[in-house]
C-alpha cells in the first residue's frame, strides 16, 4: 500500500553528493539556465554533460555522465526528448540513483509511449525520477537549485507543484511576500515519482513545517488520500486545486452522478484528509506564513486590539463570518485592562486603544488578552503623523513572549514602513489587511481541531479498500432487465431496509397482497422495459380499498401497453416521513463516492448535498447528514420528534460499502429514502452496473 | 427634498482663495501637522491663527481670522473644543463660508450639546462645515491638503470616509497600490455637511470618475439613498460598510424584524441604489483602479489569454464563480486565431499561448478576442528565464487600441518587474492575482447593467415617501386588543387578499358559517388575550363536517378558559398552496423595510429572505421573489403550474405602502401567505403599531 520509494532516493534527489546537468549549455538553452541557477544557489559539485563536453563558467563539461569520474547521485536532464532514453542508460551506468527530467515532449503532447519507455529504462537501472516536463527542484538548505525558477529565501515551507509556471510564480513572489521555502518540486507529468511519494517524504522532512501544493489532478486518488492524510497528521498541507468550473471530468449517468462533479469530490477528499484548500496564491502565502511562523491556534476565540474603531469592526465582521468568536472579555481580564487603560478606552472586544494607543498600551493589552483568548489580531491604522515604530515594538514584545498566535496588520504604506520593518526583524509578518489576517487564524484553528490521528486512520482504511475494478473506464450499462422487486430484494439482502412489499401478476393477486400489507397502499408497474415509471403513469399512490387496487392494476397494465408487463409491486403508503436521497457514484480518480441530501428541492434547487469518498463508517455518515443545511429538519425543528439519524447513518455507511462487495456496481440511487423518527426505508432505487 | 447646500459652499471648501488654519502650531499639535501638509501640498494662500499669532515656516501667523486682511474662504479649525464656538464667530466676522473642524470632543464623547451649539453658530454666520472630529480634506488638483494624512498621488477617485484613520490608511497605501485620488473628505461626526451632501457634490465633480466611501452608519437613510442613487447614475460608487456582525442596531419585535438585521437593510439599500459594496480595502482599491482606468464592461463574456494552462483555469474558476461567462470562441474568431497561432496552442477559452507565447502572439490574440468578447484577462505566469518586457509590450499595445476593458496579471515579483513597469507607464494596473483581476470585471459589468436612470427614479420616489413618523424611537405596542377578524378585515379593506371568513360566537353559528363557507374548514379561537393561538390549541384544521365543527368549537372555548372568548373565526381549508412570508419592519435608519421569503425552513433554517427599503413597486417586488433561492419552487418545478407571481408581487408592493398610509404601523407579519397558481391569500397576520 505504502509507496515503495526507498529513503536513499530522496537523499540522492535532495542531498546529492554530485549533480550532472545533461543538455546544451549554449545561451538560451535550458541546460544553460539550470547551470546558472545551480551556480546562483551555490552548489559546488555540478558538472555539465553534452555531446561537445562543453562547460559553463566554473562548471566543467563532459561528454557523458560516466566520464565525470566522481560520485554523481542526481542527473538533471534537459537534452532533447529523443536523447533522454540514451541519457538514462548513461546515468544508470554511472551509478546515478535519482533524476529530474526537465525535457518536455512526452505524455503532455500525447507521446505516452515515449514516457513509458523512460519509466522502463529507469526501472532497469534502479533510477527514480521527477518529471518529465517539469521546471526542476530546489533544496534551499543544501543550496541545491537545479531549476528554471527564481530562488526564494530560505524558510520552512515546501512547495510541490504540478504546474512549473505556477510554482515558479510563487517562488518569484516569495521574497516580496516575506515567505521562505525549504524545498520545491515541479513534478510535471509525474511519470515516476508523484505527488503521493513527495507528500510521504515531506511528512518526515525536518526542514519542512508546512507543505504547499498546487494540483490540477492526481495520479491515484486513493493513494493520494492516504499520503495526504499521513502528511497532515504531521504538519499542515495547504492546497490549490484548479478546475472548480471544469465540467470535463464528470461521468454523469444518474442523478447522484450529476451532483458529484469531480471537483466536489476533490474538495471532499481534501477536507476529509485534513488538508486546507485555498483558492489562490495570495491565500496560499497568507496561510503558509501563519503556519510557518506562529504557534498553534488551539481554539476559536480571538481578541482584536486596534487603535481605530471602524476598522476593528470590519475585522470583527470578517472574523465572525469565517467562524471565529470575537467574544467579550471575562471579568478578570476586564478588571486587569481597567487597571491600566485610560478611561476613554471602552473595555470590550474589539479593544480600541484609540489613536492615543502607544507602545505600552499595545504591549500590555496584547499580553493581557492573550491570557484569556486563543489568539489575537494586532491592528494599527496609522495616521501619517503617528510614529508606527513604538507601536510595532509593543506588539512585537507581546508576541515573542506569548505561546498564542497573533496576526498583525499595520496600515498602510509608508505611514507604517518603520513599524513593519521592526516586525519583520523579529520574524513577524505584516498582513496587507486585517481581514486576510483573521482568515489565517480560522484555518489554523481548523487544522488544530481536526483529530489528525483519527483522520489518518480512517484514510488508511479507505486506501486499503483498493478497488478490484480493473478498468474503471469500462462501459457502464443500466440494468433495466433488473426490475424493482429484484433490486429491492437485493437491497434487503444487503442489510438496507426496504418497506414490506409483494409482487402480483394479476389484479386478484394484487388485491390479496394489498389486504395483506394493509391499506392505504402504493402500486407500481413492474416491467423490465420501463425505467422511468412516473413518466408513463406507472405509479399509483394512496390506494385505499380493493376497488382502488383493481383500477390501479388496470391502469398499470395500460401504462405498459406494448411492453413486457410483469404485474405490480405493492407497498404500504408511507406518510409523514422526510424524503432523502442516498447515492453512490463513481469518480474516475477517486472511485466510489457516496452522497447524501434531502430530496426534492434541497438537492435540485439548493445543491444541499454532502459527499464523501467511499466507504464511510457510521460516524462519518452522521457528519455528512449534519453537514447539509437542511439537517435541522431531520434533527427536529419546532418540537417535532427527531428522525432516526442512527438508522440513516447506518444506511449511508452500508451503501458506501456496496461497491467493495460488488465491484461491478457503478452507481446506486436510493431516492426517496423515507426518514422518520421510527427508522428509514428505501422508497425507490436504481442500480447501474458495469458491463464486465 | 434635495440638499440645500449652495454650490459656492463646495467652491469655498475645495477651491478656496485663502485658508486659515486655527490652532497651535507648536510641534506635536494638530495645527502644526495641518500646516506642514498644506505646505507639502503646495497651496500658497495659507495663514496660521492662534492666540500668540505664531506662524510656521513660510506661513505667517495672526491672532484672529479677521486680522488676516486677505480673502479667507476656508477655515480649518484644530483649536481646543472649548474655543471652537468663539473661533466660528471670528470666522463669521471674517467672511469665511466653509470650515473643516478637526477638533474632537463633541458628540463622539457624548457632548452633543456642544456640537449642536457649533451648528447654531455656523448657521448664524452662514458657514457650512465638515466635522467635527475629522482628519481633514484634500483636493489634489487644487494642491489643497488641510489634513492629517499622507498626500496620495493625483487621480480620478474621490474618497469620503466616516473614519479618519481608515481614510488615512487608504491614502497612505495609494501610491503602492497605484491609485490616484481627486478629493478626500474625512467627515467625522457630520454635524453639518454629511455623506449625502458630499455624494451630491461629487456626482457633478468633473475631476472625479469614481467615488469610494467608507461608512459605519448614515445620518438619514432615505436622504442618503436619494443622494447615492443620484451619484451612481453619473459614476460608480464603491462602498465599504462596517458592522456586518453587529447586532446592536436590531430592533427585533417580530419574526420579520429578526430577519432584517440592520446590516442586511444597508446591504439592500446600497444594492438598490446601484452602489457596489466591497468588504475590505483591497477590494476597494481593485475596483477603483478598474473604474478609473478602464472602459466600461458592457457584458459578461470574457476571454482569458494566458501562457500557462493551470493558472488560466484557476482564473476561469473564479470568473465563473463570480458570474462571468468564460465562453468558447465563435467560428470566425476561431479561424482568425488559427491563422496565426502555432499549432500547439489549443484554440479555446482560456486561450493558452503556452510558455512560447511572445509579444506578437499576446498582441494579436488579445486584439482578436476583444473583437468578440466584452472584456479580457491578460495573464503572464512568467518563468525566471523569460523576459516579461516584450509580453507587456504586446499586452499594452492591444489594450490601448481597444475600447473594451482588459485586466492584467503578470506573476510575479522580480520575474515580471520590467513588464509591470512598462504597463504602469502606459497607465495599466497589474493586479496581484488573476482572481482579483476578474472579480473587478464582474463588478464593472454589474455597474453597467444597472439601469441607472430607473434606479435613480425609483429612489427619488422612496425619498419622497418621507416618513410622517416624528419619533421613530417612540414605544411600540402590540395590538393584542385587535383580534384576527379585525386585522383580516383591515387587510381586506387595504386591498390585501384574505380568504373568505366568518366569525361565530356560538357553536350553532359556527356550524352555519362552516356550511356557508363549505367543508373542509379551519376554526381558530378569537380572543384579545391570546396572541399565539397554536400554542394554546386554538387552531383546528381540516374539519370535515358539522360534528367536527361542534367538537372544534368546544375545544377552542376550552383553550380560552379564563380568558375573554369572542368565539371562532372560520376559514375554508386551503390546500396545495406554497406558504410564504411577507413582512414589514422598521429600521431605525431607513424606516420601513419589506421582506419576502418562503415560509418555514426557508426563512428560519436557510435565511432565504429578500429585503427592500419600502415602498417597492410590483416590478421590484417581483425581483424580490426571484432573488430567493427557493423561487424555483414558485416558478414551477417539475412541470407543476407556476404560482401566481403577479398577485404575489402586488401583495408585497401593497404591504410595502402601508406604513406610508398608516404612519403608526411599526411591523406587519403576514405568515403564512398561501401562494398558488390561482392567486394569493393571507392565512394569518400580526400587526404591531406604535403608541402615539
Short mmCIF file of N, CA and C in Angstrom, two decimals, chain A residues 30 33 37 148-152 163 165-166 168-170 172-173 175-176 214 216 240-246 255 277 279-282 307-311 313-314 316-318 320-321 381-385 411-415 432-433 435-436 601-602 604-606 608 629-633 637-638, chain B residues 30 33 37 148-152 163 165-166 168-170 172-173 175-176 214 216 240-246 255 277 279-282 307-311 313-314 316-318 320-321 381-385 411-415 432-433 435-436 601-602 604-606 608 629-633 637-638:
data_model
loop_
_atom_site.label_atom_id
_atom_site.label_comp_id
_atom_site.label_asym_id
_atom_site.label_seq_id
_atom_site.Cartn_x
_atom_site.Cartn_y
_atom_site.Cartn_z
N UNK A 30 17.98 25.34 -22.07
CA UNK A 30 17.59 25.03 -20.70
C UNK A 30 18.79 24.66 -19.84
N UNK A 33 20.42 27.68 -18.43
CA UNK A 33 19.67 28.28 -17.32
C UNK A 33 19.86 27.47 -16.04
N UNK A 37 21.45 28.67 -12.46
CA UNK A 37 20.73 28.62 -11.18
C UNK A 37 21.50 27.78 -10.16
N UNK A 148 14.49 26.12 -13.20
CA UNK A 148 14.37 27.25 -14.11
C UNK A 148 13.80 28.49 -13.43
N UNK A 149 13.51 28.40 -12.13
CA UNK A 149 12.75 29.46 -11.47
C UNK A 149 13.64 30.31 -10.56
N UNK A 150 13.04 31.41 -10.06
CA UNK A 150 13.71 32.30 -9.12
C UNK A 150 13.97 31.55 -7.81
N UNK A 151 15.18 31.69 -7.26
CA UNK A 151 15.47 31.06 -5.98
C UNK A 151 14.90 31.91 -4.85
N UNK A 152 14.00 31.34 -4.06
CA UNK A 152 13.34 32.11 -3.00
C UNK A 152 14.19 32.14 -1.74
N UNK A 163 2.15 22.41 -11.87
CA UNK A 163 2.50 23.38 -12.92
C UNK A 163 3.83 24.02 -12.57
N UNK A 165 5.09 26.60 -14.10
CA UNK A 165 4.94 28.05 -14.20
C UNK A 165 4.34 28.61 -12.93
N UNK A 166 3.28 27.97 -12.43
CA UNK A 166 2.66 28.49 -11.22
C UNK A 166 3.60 28.36 -10.04
N UNK A 168 6.78 28.43 -10.18
CA UNK A 168 7.79 29.46 -10.37
C UNK A 168 7.29 30.83 -9.96
N UNK A 169 6.02 31.13 -10.28
CA UNK A 169 5.47 32.43 -9.90
C UNK A 169 5.42 32.57 -8.38
N UNK A 170 5.08 31.49 -7.70
CA UNK A 170 5.05 31.53 -6.23
C UNK A 170 6.46 31.82 -5.69
N UNK A 172 8.93 33.29 -7.22
CA UNK A 172 9.37 34.63 -7.60
C UNK A 172 8.74 35.69 -6.71
N UNK A 173 7.57 35.37 -6.16
CA UNK A 173 6.85 36.31 -5.32
C UNK A 173 7.24 36.19 -3.85
N UNK A 175 9.92 36.48 -1.90
CA UNK A 175 10.68 37.47 -1.14
C UNK A 175 9.79 38.65 -0.76
N UNK A 176 9.07 39.17 -1.78
CA UNK A 176 8.17 40.29 -1.54
C UNK A 176 7.10 39.93 -0.50
N UNK A 214 0.21 22.72 -5.39
CA UNK A 214 -0.68 23.13 -6.47
C UNK A 214 -0.96 21.90 -7.32
N UNK A 216 -3.65 19.98 -10.34
CA UNK A 216 -4.77 20.06 -11.30
C UNK A 216 -5.51 18.73 -11.31
N UNK A 240 -3.82 24.37 -3.43
CA UNK A 240 -4.61 24.99 -4.51
C UNK A 240 -4.93 23.90 -5.50
N UNK A 241 -6.21 23.75 -5.81
CA UNK A 241 -6.63 22.79 -6.83
C UNK A 241 -7.38 23.57 -7.90
N UNK A 242 -6.90 23.53 -9.13
CA UNK A 242 -7.58 24.23 -10.22
C UNK A 242 -8.69 23.35 -10.77
N UNK A 243 -9.69 24.00 -11.33
CA UNK A 243 -10.70 23.24 -12.06
C UNK A 243 -12.06 23.17 -11.40
N UNK A 244 -12.39 24.16 -10.54
CA UNK A 244 -13.72 24.14 -9.94
C UNK A 244 -14.82 24.22 -10.98
N UNK A 245 -14.56 24.98 -12.04
CA UNK A 245 -15.61 25.21 -13.02
C UNK A 245 -15.64 24.13 -14.11
N UNK A 246 -14.60 23.32 -14.16
CA UNK A 246 -14.50 22.37 -15.25
C UNK A 246 -15.57 21.30 -15.18
N UNK A 255 -28.74 10.78 -11.36
CA UNK A 255 -28.96 11.96 -10.55
C UNK A 255 -27.79 12.20 -9.61
N UNK A 277 -7.74 23.61 1.77
CA UNK A 277 -7.82 24.09 0.40
C UNK A 277 -7.95 25.60 0.38
N UNK A 279 -7.98 29.18 -2.43
CA UNK A 279 -8.45 29.45 -3.78
C UNK A 279 -7.43 30.12 -4.67
N UNK A 280 -6.41 30.72 -4.07
CA UNK A 280 -5.45 31.41 -4.92
C UNK A 280 -4.12 31.58 -4.20
N UNK A 281 -3.18 32.14 -4.92
CA UNK A 281 -1.81 32.21 -4.43
C UNK A 281 -1.70 33.14 -3.22
N UNK A 282 -2.51 34.19 -3.18
CA UNK A 282 -2.45 35.07 -2.01
C UNK A 282 -2.85 34.34 -0.73
N UNK A 307 -6.34 50.52 17.15
CA UNK A 307 -6.37 51.93 17.56
C UNK A 307 -7.38 52.72 16.74
N UNK A 308 -8.30 52.00 16.07
CA UNK A 308 -9.33 52.66 15.28
C UNK A 308 -10.57 51.78 15.28
N UNK A 309 -11.69 52.38 15.67
CA UNK A 309 -12.91 51.60 15.90
C UNK A 309 -13.45 50.89 14.67
N UNK A 310 -13.72 51.66 13.60
CA UNK A 310 -14.36 51.11 12.41
C UNK A 310 -13.58 49.95 11.80
N UNK A 311 -12.29 50.13 11.55
CA UNK A 311 -11.51 49.02 11.00
C UNK A 311 -11.49 47.81 11.95
N UNK A 313 -14.05 46.92 13.71
CA UNK A 313 -15.34 46.28 13.44
C UNK A 313 -15.29 45.51 12.13
N UNK A 314 -14.65 46.09 11.10
CA UNK A 314 -14.51 45.37 9.83
C UNK A 314 -13.80 44.04 10.04
N UNK A 316 -13.69 42.36 12.84
CA UNK A 316 -14.60 41.50 13.60
C UNK A 316 -15.66 40.90 12.69
N UNK A 317 -16.17 41.71 11.75
CA UNK A 317 -17.14 41.20 10.78
C UNK A 317 -16.59 39.99 10.07
N UNK A 318 -15.38 40.16 9.56
CA UNK A 318 -14.77 39.08 8.79
C UNK A 318 -14.49 37.88 9.69
N UNK A 320 -16.06 36.87 12.38
CA UNK A 320 -17.28 36.12 12.67
C UNK A 320 -17.77 35.39 11.43
N UNK A 321 -17.61 36.04 10.29
CA UNK A 321 -18.05 35.43 9.04
C UNK A 321 -17.30 34.13 8.76
N UNK A 381 -4.11 51.23 12.56
CA UNK A 381 -4.50 52.07 11.43
C UNK A 381 -3.84 53.41 11.71
N UNK A 382 -2.75 53.63 11.01
CA UNK A 382 -1.77 54.61 11.44
C UNK A 382 -1.88 55.94 10.70
N UNK A 383 -2.32 57.01 11.39
CA UNK A 383 -2.33 58.31 10.72
C UNK A 383 -0.89 58.73 10.38
N UNK A 384 -0.77 59.60 9.41
CA UNK A 384 0.55 59.97 8.90
C UNK A 384 1.45 60.56 9.98
N UNK A 385 0.84 61.28 10.96
CA UNK A 385 1.66 61.97 11.96
C UNK A 385 2.09 61.06 13.11
N UNK A 411 -1.45 49.34 8.96
CA UNK A 411 -1.93 50.01 7.75
C UNK A 411 -1.50 51.46 7.75
N UNK A 412 -0.98 51.96 6.67
CA UNK A 412 -0.65 51.29 5.43
C UNK A 412 0.54 52.02 4.83
N UNK A 413 1.15 51.40 3.84
CA UNK A 413 2.17 52.04 3.02
C UNK A 413 3.29 52.67 3.84
N UNK A 414 3.71 53.87 3.42
CA UNK A 414 4.88 54.46 4.06
C UNK A 414 4.57 54.97 5.47
N UNK A 415 3.27 55.11 5.80
CA UNK A 415 2.94 55.55 7.15
C UNK A 415 3.36 54.51 8.19
N UNK A 432 -1.51 42.28 4.69
CA UNK A 432 -1.93 43.50 4.00
C UNK A 432 -3.24 44.05 4.54
N UNK A 433 -4.16 43.18 4.96
CA UNK A 433 -5.40 43.69 5.56
C UNK A 433 -5.72 42.85 6.79
N UNK A 435 -8.59 41.71 7.44
CA UNK A 435 -9.49 40.65 7.04
C UNK A 435 -8.72 39.40 6.63
N UNK A 436 -7.64 39.60 5.87
CA UNK A 436 -6.82 38.45 5.48
C UNK A 436 -6.12 37.86 6.70
N UNK A 601 -36.27 19.68 -3.71
CA UNK A 601 -35.61 20.95 -3.97
C UNK A 601 -34.30 21.11 -3.21
N UNK A 602 -34.14 20.37 -2.13
CA UNK A 602 -32.91 20.54 -1.36
C UNK A 602 -31.70 20.16 -2.21
N UNK A 604 -31.99 19.52 -5.70
CA UNK A 604 -32.06 20.06 -7.06
C UNK A 604 -31.88 21.56 -7.11
N UNK A 605 -32.55 22.25 -6.21
CA UNK A 605 -32.55 23.71 -6.27
C UNK A 605 -31.42 24.27 -5.44
N UNK A 606 -31.20 23.66 -4.28
CA UNK A 606 -30.28 24.26 -3.32
C UNK A 606 -28.91 23.58 -3.32
N UNK A 608 -27.85 21.11 -1.90
CA UNK A 608 -27.51 20.91 -0.49
C UNK A 608 -27.17 19.44 -0.27
N UNK A 629 -27.38 21.78 5.00
CA UNK A 629 -28.08 22.89 5.64
C UNK A 629 -29.46 22.46 6.11
N UNK A 630 -30.04 21.46 5.43
CA UNK A 630 -31.39 21.05 5.78
C UNK A 630 -31.40 20.07 6.95
N UNK A 631 -30.24 19.78 7.51
CA UNK A 631 -30.18 18.80 8.60
C UNK A 631 -31.11 19.19 9.75
N UNK A 632 -31.29 20.49 9.94
CA UNK A 632 -32.15 20.96 11.01
C UNK A 632 -33.54 20.33 10.96
N UNK A 633 -34.01 20.09 9.74
CA UNK A 633 -35.32 19.47 9.57
C UNK A 633 -35.37 18.09 10.19
N UNK A 637 -37.18 20.25 13.89
CA UNK A 637 -37.47 21.66 14.09
C UNK A 637 -38.81 21.79 14.80
N UNK A 638 -38.98 22.87 15.52
CA UNK A 638 -40.28 23.21 16.11
C UNK A 638 -40.90 22.07 16.92
N UNK B 30 -1.93 69.55 16.40
CA UNK B 30 -2.61 69.29 15.12
C UNK B 30 -2.39 70.42 14.12
N UNK B 33 0.76 69.96 12.25
CA UNK B 33 0.68 68.91 11.22
C UNK B 33 -0.08 69.40 9.99
N UNK B 37 1.23 69.79 6.15
CA UNK B 37 0.61 69.14 4.99
C UNK B 37 0.19 70.16 3.94
N UNK B 148 -4.52 65.53 8.11
CA UNK B 148 -3.52 64.87 8.94
C UNK B 148 -2.92 63.66 8.24
N UNK B 149 -3.34 63.39 7.00
CA UNK B 149 -2.97 62.12 6.39
C UNK B 149 -1.92 62.30 5.28
N UNK B 150 -1.42 61.14 4.80
CA UNK B 150 -0.45 61.14 3.70
C UNK B 150 -1.12 61.67 2.43
N UNK B 151 -0.44 62.52 1.71
CA UNK B 151 -1.00 63.03 0.45
C UNK B 151 -0.78 61.98 -0.65
N UNK B 152 -1.85 61.50 -1.25
CA UNK B 152 -1.73 60.44 -2.27
C UNK B 152 -1.43 61.04 -3.63
N UNK B 163 -14.49 57.31 8.96
CA UNK B 163 -13.34 57.15 9.85
C UNK B 163 -12.13 57.85 9.25
N UNK B 165 -9.09 57.59 10.36
CA UNK B 165 -7.96 56.67 10.36
C UNK B 165 -8.03 55.75 9.14
N UNK B 166 -9.21 55.20 8.87
CA UNK B 166 -9.28 54.29 7.73
C UNK B 166 -9.06 55.05 6.44
N UNK B 168 -7.25 57.66 6.09
CA UNK B 168 -5.82 57.92 6.04
C UNK B 168 -5.03 56.71 5.60
N UNK B 169 -5.43 55.54 6.07
CA UNK B 169 -4.72 54.32 5.69
C UNK B 169 -4.85 54.07 4.18
N UNK B 170 -6.03 54.34 3.65
CA UNK B 170 -6.23 54.18 2.21
C UNK B 170 -5.30 55.13 1.45
N UNK B 172 -2.53 56.47 2.46
CA UNK B 172 -1.12 56.12 2.66
C UNK B 172 -0.72 54.94 1.78
N UNK B 173 -1.70 54.12 1.44
CA UNK B 173 -1.44 52.92 0.66
C UNK B 173 -1.54 53.20 -0.85
N UNK B 175 -0.16 55.09 -3.18
CA UNK B 175 0.96 55.10 -4.12
C UNK B 175 1.40 53.68 -4.46
N UNK B 176 1.58 52.87 -3.40
CA UNK B 176 1.99 51.47 -3.59
C UNK B 176 0.95 50.72 -4.42
N UNK B 214 -16.27 55.03 2.83
CA UNK B 214 -16.25 54.16 4.00
C UNK B 214 -17.29 54.69 4.97
N UNK B 216 -19.88 53.76 8.51
CA UNK B 216 -20.29 52.88 9.61
C UNK B 216 -21.78 53.03 9.86
N UNK B 240 -17.39 50.62 1.38
CA UNK B 240 -17.14 49.71 2.50
C UNK B 240 -18.07 50.14 3.61
N UNK B 241 -18.83 49.18 4.13
CA UNK B 241 -19.71 49.46 5.27
C UNK B 241 -19.32 48.50 6.38
N UNK B 242 -18.89 49.01 7.50
CA UNK B 242 -18.52 48.15 8.62
C UNK B 242 -19.76 47.79 9.41
N UNK B 243 -19.70 46.66 10.08
CA UNK B 243 -20.77 46.31 11.01
C UNK B 243 -21.67 45.18 10.58
N UNK B 244 -21.17 44.29 9.70
CA UNK B 244 -21.99 43.14 9.30
C UNK B 244 -22.37 42.29 10.51
N UNK B 245 -21.42 42.14 11.45
CA UNK B 245 -21.66 41.23 12.56
C UNK B 245 -22.39 41.91 13.72
N UNK B 246 -22.50 43.20 13.67
CA UNK B 246 -23.07 43.93 14.80
C UNK B 246 -24.55 43.62 14.96
N UNK B 255 -40.99 38.30 14.02
CA UNK B 255 -40.24 37.40 13.18
C UNK B 255 -39.54 38.16 12.05
N UNK B 277 -20.92 47.38 -3.11
CA UNK B 277 -20.38 47.17 -1.78
C UNK B 277 -19.19 46.22 -1.87
N UNK B 279 -15.83 44.41 0.61
CA UNK B 279 -15.67 44.00 2.00
C UNK B 279 -14.42 44.55 2.67
N UNK B 280 -13.46 45.00 1.89
CA UNK B 280 -12.23 45.47 2.54
C UNK B 280 -11.48 46.41 1.60
N UNK B 281 -10.40 46.94 2.12
CA UNK B 281 -9.67 47.99 1.42
C UNK B 281 -9.03 47.46 0.14
N UNK B 282 -8.61 46.20 0.13
CA UNK B 282 -8.02 45.66 -1.10
C UNK B 282 -9.04 45.64 -2.24
N UNK B 307 -0.30 32.27 -20.63
CA UNK B 307 0.79 31.43 -21.14
C UNK B 307 1.02 30.22 -20.25
N UNK B 308 0.03 29.93 -19.39
CA UNK B 308 0.13 28.76 -18.52
C UNK B 308 -1.27 28.22 -18.25
N UNK B 309 -1.46 26.94 -18.52
CA UNK B 309 -2.80 26.35 -18.50
C UNK B 309 -3.48 26.39 -17.14
N UNK B 310 -2.82 25.84 -16.12
CA UNK B 310 -3.45 25.72 -14.80
C UNK B 310 -3.88 27.05 -14.23
N UNK B 311 -2.99 28.04 -14.18
CA UNK B 311 -3.41 29.35 -13.68
C UNK B 311 -4.54 29.96 -14.51
N UNK B 313 -6.93 28.20 -15.79
CA UNK B 313 -8.12 27.52 -15.29
C UNK B 313 -8.54 28.10 -13.93
N UNK B 314 -7.57 28.38 -13.08
CA UNK B 314 -7.90 29.00 -11.78
C UNK B 314 -8.63 30.32 -11.98
N UNK B 316 -10.37 31.13 -14.61
CA UNK B 316 -11.69 30.81 -15.16
C UNK B 316 -12.63 30.33 -14.05
N UNK B 317 -12.09 29.53 -13.13
CA UNK B 317 -12.90 29.08 -11.98
C UNK B 317 -13.49 30.28 -11.27
N UNK B 318 -12.62 31.23 -10.95
CA UNK B 318 -13.06 32.39 -10.20
C UNK B 318 -14.04 33.23 -11.02
N UNK B 320 -16.12 32.27 -13.36
CA UNK B 320 -17.45 31.66 -13.40
C UNK B 320 -18.13 31.77 -12.05
N UNK B 321 -17.34 31.62 -11.00
CA UNK B 321 -17.90 31.69 -9.66
C UNK B 321 -18.53 33.06 -9.39
N UNK B 381 2.20 34.08 -16.51
CA UNK B 381 2.84 33.39 -15.39
C UNK B 381 4.27 33.16 -15.87
N UNK B 382 5.13 34.00 -15.37
CA UNK B 382 6.41 34.23 -16.03
C UNK B 382 7.58 33.45 -15.40
N UNK B 383 8.10 32.44 -16.08
CA UNK B 383 9.28 31.75 -15.53
C UNK B 383 10.45 32.74 -15.45
N UNK B 384 11.39 32.42 -14.57
CA UNK B 384 12.51 33.34 -14.30
C UNK B 384 13.31 33.67 -15.56
N UNK B 385 13.42 32.70 -16.49
CA UNK B 385 14.28 32.90 -17.64
C UNK B 385 13.59 33.67 -18.77
N UNK B 411 2.62 37.62 -13.20
CA UNK B 411 3.09 36.96 -11.99
C UNK B 411 4.51 36.52 -12.16
N UNK B 412 5.38 36.76 -11.24
CA UNK B 412 5.20 37.50 -10.00
C UNK B 412 6.55 38.12 -9.66
N UNK B 413 6.50 39.05 -8.72
CA UNK B 413 7.72 39.61 -8.13
C UNK B 413 8.73 40.10 -9.15
N UNK B 414 10.00 39.79 -8.88
CA UNK B 414 11.02 40.38 -9.74
C UNK B 414 11.07 39.73 -11.12
N UNK B 415 10.44 38.55 -11.26
CA UNK B 415 10.41 37.92 -12.59
C UNK B 415 9.63 38.78 -13.59
N UNK B 432 -2.60 41.87 -8.43
CA UNK B 432 -1.72 40.89 -7.78
C UNK B 432 -2.05 39.45 -8.15
N UNK B 433 -3.33 39.15 -8.36
CA UNK B 433 -3.68 37.80 -8.82
C UNK B 433 -4.73 37.91 -9.90
N UNK B 435 -7.32 36.13 -10.02
CA UNK B 435 -8.64 36.01 -9.40
C UNK B 435 -9.18 37.39 -9.01
N UNK B 436 -8.31 38.21 -8.44
CA UNK B 436 -8.76 39.56 -8.09
C UNK B 436 -9.05 40.36 -9.35
N UNK B 601 -38.88 26.46 6.93
CA UNK B 601 -37.43 26.32 6.98
C UNK B 601 -36.71 27.25 6.02
N UNK B 602 -37.38 27.71 4.98
CA UNK B 602 -36.66 28.55 4.02
C UNK B 602 -36.19 29.83 4.69
N UNK B 604 -36.37 30.25 8.22
CA UNK B 604 -35.76 30.02 9.53
C UNK B 604 -34.41 29.33 9.43
N UNK B 605 -34.37 28.30 8.61
CA UNK B 605 -33.15 27.50 8.55
C UNK B 605 -32.19 28.06 7.51
N UNK B 606 -32.73 28.49 6.40
CA UNK B 606 -31.87 28.84 5.27
C UNK B 606 -31.70 30.34 5.11
N UNK B 608 -33.36 32.46 3.74
CA UNK B 608 -33.56 32.73 2.31
C UNK B 608 -34.62 33.82 2.17
N UNK B 629 -33.57 31.91 -3.17
CA UNK B 629 -33.15 30.64 -3.79
C UNK B 629 -34.32 29.71 -4.02
N UNK B 630 -35.35 29.85 -3.18
CA UNK B 630 -36.48 28.95 -3.28
C UNK B 630 -37.48 29.38 -4.35
N UNK B 631 -37.17 30.46 -5.06
CA UNK B 631 -38.11 30.96 -6.07
C UNK B 631 -38.46 29.89 -7.09
N UNK B 632 -37.52 29.00 -7.35
CA UNK B 632 -37.75 27.93 -8.32
C UNK B 632 -39.01 27.14 -8.01
N UNK B 633 -39.30 26.98 -6.73
CA UNK B 633 -40.49 26.25 -6.31
C UNK B 633 -41.75 26.93 -6.81
N UNK B 637 -41.45 23.93 -10.35
CA UNK B 637 -40.50 22.86 -10.60
C UNK B 637 -41.24 21.63 -11.11
N UNK B 638 -40.55 20.81 -11.87
CA UNK B 638 -41.07 19.51 -12.29
C UNK B 638 -42.47 19.57 -12.91
#
